[in-house]
Amino acid sequence: MTDDARVNDLINPITALAFVEDQGGGIRLLLAGEGPNLKVFDYRRGRLTSVNRIFETQAIHGISVINVSTHHERYLDGIAEVLIWGGRCVRLALLRHGLAAGPLPVEVELKAVLTLDDWILDGCLNPQIGANSKSLPRQFDSILVTAHNVAYALLQNDEKDVVLKQIAAGPDSILYSAHVECVDGAHILVASGTVFGEILVWSFSSIAVGARARSQVSIKLHYKFTGHDGSVFGVRLSPKLSGLGCGDGHRLLVSCSDDRTIRLWDITDLDFKSSIQSPGKSQTKELPTTCVGMVMGHASRIWNVHFLVSGDRIIVLSSGEDGTTQVWQLTQSDPGSSLHRSKEPGGISMSHQRTYAYHCGKNIWATALAHPQNRGRTICTGGADGRIVRYQILDEHGSIGGQVSTGKWTMRDVAVQLADGQTSSGSDAAVSGPSTHKTVCEHVFDALGGMWIIKRDIKSALPTSPSGTFSGEAQFESRPPTAKESDKEYLYIENGKFTTDQGLIFTATRHYVYRYQQASGLMSAWFVKPDDNTVVDYLFHEIRLDSSNGSSIHESLPVNGIIKASSYHLCIKDHYTPTYDLHLVEGRLQDWRLTYQVKGPQKDYVAEASYTRKEKELLAVQKTRRPGGQTLPERQIKEDSLRSYVFLADGSLLAATAHGRVLIKSSPSSAESEREADQDVIGVPGAPQAHQDQCTGDRQHQHPSPYPQHPDVVHPNPSTWKLVGQYEALRSSSILKQAEASNIVLLSGTDGRIFFYDSSKSEVVPILDLKTKIAFLYAQKLCSSHLETIAHFILVVCLGLPVAYVYRISHGDQIGNGTVGQPFKLILPACFIVTSSLYLSRLHLWVFGSRTGMLAIYNESAARDDRALEACSILTGIHGQDAITVIQCLPDHHEKQPPYILTAGRDGHYAVHRITIPTARYNETIVDLHTVHRSTPPFGPNIEGAAFDRQARNLILWGFQSKEFVVWNASEDMETMRIDCGGAHRNWCYALSDDGSDGGIFVWTKASVCHVHSQSQASHKVISPGGHGREIKAMNVSQALEESDGTTLQYIATGSEDTTIRIWSYSAEKGELGSGFRCVGTFKKHTTGIQQLRWSGDSSLLFSAAGCEEFFVWRVQPVPILGIGAVCEAVCPKVTDDGDLRVMDFAVVESPRYSKDEENPAEKFYVYRYPSTSARHSFLPLQSGKYTTHCLTAASYLYPRSSNVLCTASSDGHILFWPTKDALDHPSAEGLQLDCRVPVHQSSVKSMFIIRLDPASLDCLIITGGDDGALGITRRLQSKASVQPITSTLLIPKAHAAAINAVEYLRVTTHAVDKPLRTHVFVSSGNDQRLKTWVVKVTDPGMLGNLIDGVSVRLYGNQHTSVADASSLSAISTAKGTGVIVAGIGMECFEDLTSGINASQ
């Protein structure tokens, strides 16, 4: 049932939700009650498929659904029966399979509307409807419970007529809430929440419902719970429970109240078999009133509660006025807790698990729960903002949080994974491939890695060489091989003290290099150079395993035993014979001995050294490695930590540690994901965009997807870490930076060296050495079609230097093969610390952002010779005094158009700027930056990164709010990820999927532990976007604007009590369902509710007024990607010291020279010129006026072009006229004088508009709507025969049943020339939710004796609007002509209301 005058799209609060499941248990449809309409959504596609008018005027308050049996002829082709109620109305509907091809998956067959004599609180359908039987239940189809605790039944006879019957009355009370369900097919159980804080649980038999009269049906009161300190807003009966350690069959009741508490009640011992208590009789025995659990929740009132049960896990969901849904885990309390009573199950504790805040403004009115097969628990919520949100509470494993994967690593975890045999080019625990492919020699070499306790005894036969004992520590520190023929390499470092036999003590140190060559299977020891103990000098000796003990290099590693090795070295004339004894226990290197026998003319001694691990380190090794593998020693594990991160093109994670180790964790294959799905998680879902924070700003780029995606499946990454190498330059501090739109990763540390990570060889290559610590590092691919080779720009800023160096590197596929040219120098402004940068290759511009909110722009075209280039433009205050963290170029801009750049900062704002193509002026290139959009996401204040999802064409922002990391979709105005990570002051990295799924992965370090959070999709899905979270107080429609594709659009500006301004597009062409209203921009600056909005004549400026004397001017214009951009270009000065007046209305007139605004707070009004002649974006005060002590509520010029009379309305019911001739040209100290006041209404004038009849005589009609419900029509004429204007008023009392908040003009019809008669059409609306169309006929005043005699008014149309508390009306062009948008608590569009009105009527 639809209304011909109504468009297919409206935005109202969502007051009811229900799922329709298919035969397999999956969700097929979502039903939503929005005003009096039932919207049907295709759940899988998230698309609106039909809108059905259920009630004429009543909003839907509840929906109950049950699948039907198709065996009975009543339900042939049926899917589900639906019970819909609202207020006193109820209706049954049957969903059938759609027969016609097209977008409609179902057809809705509606029964007649039935009306009760009381408010319906809850209803349920008979479970037998869904039974697989050819017979139908004869008792009832559904049960309803009303506000006076009375039960009604709906019955269908064989003629399919629906009959309403009162069947039982519970204990007398007035209810706020109820929950009814059928129990065991024989009883109806009712839980009632009263306005007095009581909860009544009662029941009656369902067997006699269809046959007996009301007097024959008896009830039983089971429980009367007290404890709430306010009205009970929600009650819910649980299913039979098996958790909480109380056995099967346990039942609970949960309630929520005005006192903001959630309480649990034990109702396990329901007794349906005992005697039934008749209504009216008092209960003789004492009723149990035990509260078994209680928690205080939410910031305001709680409206509803639900049980969610998954196995033994029992959860309570609550939602309320604060717009959040909160998750509470139920567990059995300690028997000694305060809630415990002598009866089972004892106390129950409710622990808060999570808060979901996916709605804006206030109030979640509706919640629907579903349990799709093998997909966890899904929930949909609908709020006062008209938004419908779907998200998952439990995943398929029963974990809270839905499709989210988390994990964490310590250095011990990394050591374990390194020990498990992952390939590496060098590590402190150097490893190669899987252990089954290693030789014994390689196992031995790997086992040497780490720290050892060394004790060496030296016995010398020569008096010139002292004997004694050395004790200390020895470390085999892995590093990348320094020789091409070597596959693995250690730097051996030995430190300790040598004590001679005579008691002398010396500090001693020694360095060697140990190498392993896989081709020969040999280890070797090398001397280092005296002047650099890290550089190899020459060979010391080769180490060969002794095959005589049965352990050749090609045999498997023995589990227990001793492996021997020996070698020989001739040092000039002295002979060195080293022997190794390596002790293996359960495949691990427990300890080992090294003996040197030295003979020669210069030396004659024996050195026996024993190597052992510390006891706790040995224990750690035993716990964290497998036979044949290696690990990091305990001390190194504790001292080292993962610090810096960056994601690579294939989804791998590159990390640097505090000790300079570079690690990589690669993306897994699908098989690995399935095999080790329960292990640690790291894979990037979808195609990631890598982002990294080093307290200097973020860069990002896009990557291909590492594996296929599914919208409901997370791909965990169980792959282990691999060591790339260890570098002294990266110790303590390191920067990892990835080049935008490229697979280039740069690394730098503390000594000024810059490295390149070669992904093809998995190695780090040095490319630059600046000798000074790097403060900022940035790389960007140089994109140009005429370049023959690939080139990159590398921007480097050194700590403390006032210049930035730009290097161009031309190379092939790998940057490590390229050549680095001479740097190009850019001089930084004074005190300019670079935090972000961007190179615009088309314009040859460098743009720098600073820590103090400044932008510096350099134009390479102005460079002369090799001289350093200074900034051609320095812009201050772009982001206040806070760091600019993001500078990006908007994609998809046309080559011939000026580029747009995006900036964001730690002031909580992001902005879009248009860069004007440089023009030569005074031999310098001047660059102009015009801000075209500025907005504030709600998560601030720290915006740390941004990216454009090219597939979904969305702008994604991320940053920190207090201790949480937040990802925000600015285009869709929704949060996609929120993680409690401890705050912004830590090392972190974020990668965004660019597949349009809003998924991503966040990695951060906290307490030396690396944490990871991965999502394959956004935290929630918006099925219906809705609108404002509070009531709309102002609305204005722009002029019709023609788009580039030839279509015509009008932009609708709305302002709400939620302090936001939204810009909506509305297409005149009627498309698919739900395509009418589309929010194209949201911006916020006001601190109080919006009171009024006005567009300028060309729709380029939007004026907004609010409380606290706030009056802003917004420049509105199209912006690529974002659609509509807006920037507040001026703020009108406040007129009082405390600024507590509210701007109720304003009038705007325009001229070629300037514009003027009049704003009207309280009983005064002020006249300004904007812009003033002296300053571009400022107001010039002209004059002011004052009217008694009554508030002025509306303002308008009688004729804007002449601007000589200002008309205002006031709260005393009068309209006022103020001559303004010559007052708008120059400031004047004299206030405007009131010309006359005309009484119209008995109380405040709520709305006003002017119909201008004749500009020459200033003949006009002033239409007013009053708080008294009357409609006033005042005619004003400046007669030539009279000096004073003539005014007359026609009052239509009781035009509406409540206050008239809005009136709007629609059109005029001019009659024949010989008949001086004109017909005007306008509409009115108010708190009675009626939209009325009025026709006014006006005769030429020259033919009249009395001025008002020439005005006749007729009511032409009277329609219901689903928008409550309508505050604004605006005319708009629709597919059928001139329509009207009604705004208040929601929005609704009516198509041509003037059809049928002609000159003869």
Short mmCIF file of N, CA, C and O in Angstrom, two decimals, residues 427-457:
data_model
loop_
_atom_site.label_atom_id
_atom_site.label_comp_id
_atom_site.label_asym_id
_atom_site.label_seq_id
_atom_site.Cartn_x
_atom_site.Cartn_y
_atom_site.Cartn_z
N SER A 427 71.26 -14.23 10.91
CA SER A 427 70.48 -13.97 12.11
C SER A 427 71.31 -14.30 13.31
O SER A 427 72.26 -15.07 13.25
N ASP A 428 70.92 -13.72 14.46
CA ASP A 428 71.55 -14.12 15.71
C ASP A 428 71.28 -15.59 15.98
O ASP A 428 71.98 -16.24 16.73
N ALA A 429 70.26 -16.11 15.39
CA ALA A 429 70.01 -17.54 15.41
C ALA A 429 69.88 -17.94 13.96
O ALA A 429 68.82 -18.20 13.45
N ALA A 430 70.98 -17.95 13.26
CA ALA A 430 70.92 -18.13 11.82
C ALA A 430 70.32 -19.46 11.48
O ALA A 430 70.67 -20.48 12.02
N VAL A 431 69.41 -19.44 10.54
CA VAL A 431 68.72 -20.65 10.15
C VAL A 431 68.60 -20.67 8.65
O VAL A 431 68.76 -19.67 7.97
N SER A 432 68.31 -21.84 8.12
CA SER A 432 68.07 -21.95 6.69
C SER A 432 66.71 -22.56 6.48
O SER A 432 65.77 -22.22 7.16
N GLY A 433 66.60 -23.47 5.53
CA GLY A 433 65.31 -24.06 5.22
C GLY A 433 64.86 -25.03 6.27
O GLY A 433 65.38 -25.10 7.37
N PRO A 434 63.85 -25.83 5.97
CA PRO A 434 63.36 -26.83 6.90
C PRO A 434 64.47 -27.76 7.36
O PRO A 434 65.39 -28.08 6.62
N SER A 435 64.36 -28.21 8.62
CA SER A 435 65.44 -28.98 9.23
C SER A 435 65.73 -30.27 8.49
O SER A 435 66.84 -30.77 8.53
N THR A 436 64.76 -30.81 7.78
CA THR A 436 64.99 -32.07 7.08
C THR A 436 65.95 -31.90 5.91
O THR A 436 66.48 -32.88 5.40
N HIS A 437 66.22 -30.67 5.47
CA HIS A 437 67.10 -30.43 4.34
C HIS A 437 68.48 -29.93 4.78
O HIS A 437 69.31 -29.63 3.95
N LYS A 438 68.73 -29.80 6.07
CA LYS A 438 70.01 -29.31 6.54
C LYS A 438 71.01 -30.45 6.67
O LYS A 438 70.66 -31.57 7.02
N THR A 439 72.28 -30.11 6.41
CA THR A 439 73.36 -31.05 6.72
C THR A 439 73.71 -30.91 8.19
O THR A 439 73.33 -29.95 8.87
N VAL A 440 74.51 -31.88 8.68
CA VAL A 440 74.94 -31.82 10.07
C VAL A 440 75.78 -30.58 10.30
O VAL A 440 75.66 -29.90 11.32
N CYS A 441 76.63 -30.26 9.36
CA CYS A 441 77.49 -29.09 9.50
C CYS A 441 76.67 -27.81 9.60
O CYS A 441 76.97 -26.92 10.40
N GLU A 442 75.61 -27.72 8.81
CA GLU A 442 74.77 -26.54 8.88
C GLU A 442 74.03 -26.46 10.21
O GLU A 442 73.87 -25.38 10.78
N HIS A 443 73.57 -27.62 10.70
CA HIS A 443 72.93 -27.65 12.02
C HIS A 443 73.90 -27.16 13.09
O HIS A 443 73.53 -26.39 13.97
N VAL A 444 75.11 -27.63 13.02
CA VAL A 444 76.10 -27.22 14.01
C VAL A 444 76.35 -25.72 13.93
O VAL A 444 76.43 -25.02 14.95
N PHE A 445 76.51 -25.24 12.72
CA PHE A 445 76.73 -23.80 12.55
C PHE A 445 75.57 -23.00 13.12
O PHE A 445 75.77 -22.00 13.83
N ASP A 446 74.35 -23.42 12.83
CA ASP A 446 73.19 -22.72 13.35
C ASP A 446 73.14 -22.75 14.87
O ASP A 446 72.74 -21.78 15.52
N ALA A 447 73.57 -23.89 15.44
CA ALA A 447 73.48 -24.06 16.89
C ALA A 447 74.46 -23.16 17.64
O ALA A 447 74.28 -22.92 18.83
N LEU A 448 75.48 -22.67 16.97
CA LEU A 448 76.45 -21.81 17.64
C LEU A 448 75.90 -20.42 17.93
O LEU A 448 76.45 -19.69 18.76
N GLY A 449 74.84 -20.02 17.27
CA GLY A 449 74.34 -18.66 17.40
C GLY A 449 73.94 -18.32 18.82
O GLY A 449 73.40 -19.13 19.57
N GLY A 450 74.23 -17.08 19.21
CA GLY A 450 73.80 -16.59 20.50
C GLY A 450 74.94 -16.38 21.47
O GLY A 450 76.11 -16.30 21.11
N MET A 451 74.58 -16.29 22.75
CA MET A 451 75.53 -15.98 23.82
C MET A 451 75.97 -17.26 24.53
O MET A 451 75.16 -18.17 24.76
N TRP A 452 77.27 -17.29 24.90
CA TRP A 452 77.83 -18.43 25.63
C TRP A 452 78.68 -17.92 26.79
O TRP A 452 79.30 -16.85 26.70
N ILE A 453 78.73 -18.72 27.85
CA ILE A 453 79.66 -18.48 28.96
C ILE A 453 80.96 -19.25 28.63
O ILE A 453 80.91 -20.46 28.38
N ILE A 454 82.06 -18.53 28.62
CA ILE A 454 83.32 -19.14 28.20
C ILE A 454 84.31 -19.15 29.36
O ILE A 454 84.40 -18.18 30.13
N LYS A 455 85.03 -20.24 29.46
CA LYS A 455 86.15 -20.36 30.40
C LYS A 455 87.29 -21.05 29.66
O LYS A 455 87.13 -22.16 29.15
N ARG A 456 88.46 -20.37 29.63
CA ARG A 456 89.59 -20.88 28.86
C ARG A 456 90.82 -20.98 29.78
O ARG A 456 91.21 -19.99 30.43
N ASP A 457 91.42 -22.16 29.80
CA ASP A 457 92.67 -22.38 30.54
C ASP A 457 93.83 -22.43 29.54
O ASP A 457 93.80 -23.20 28.57
#
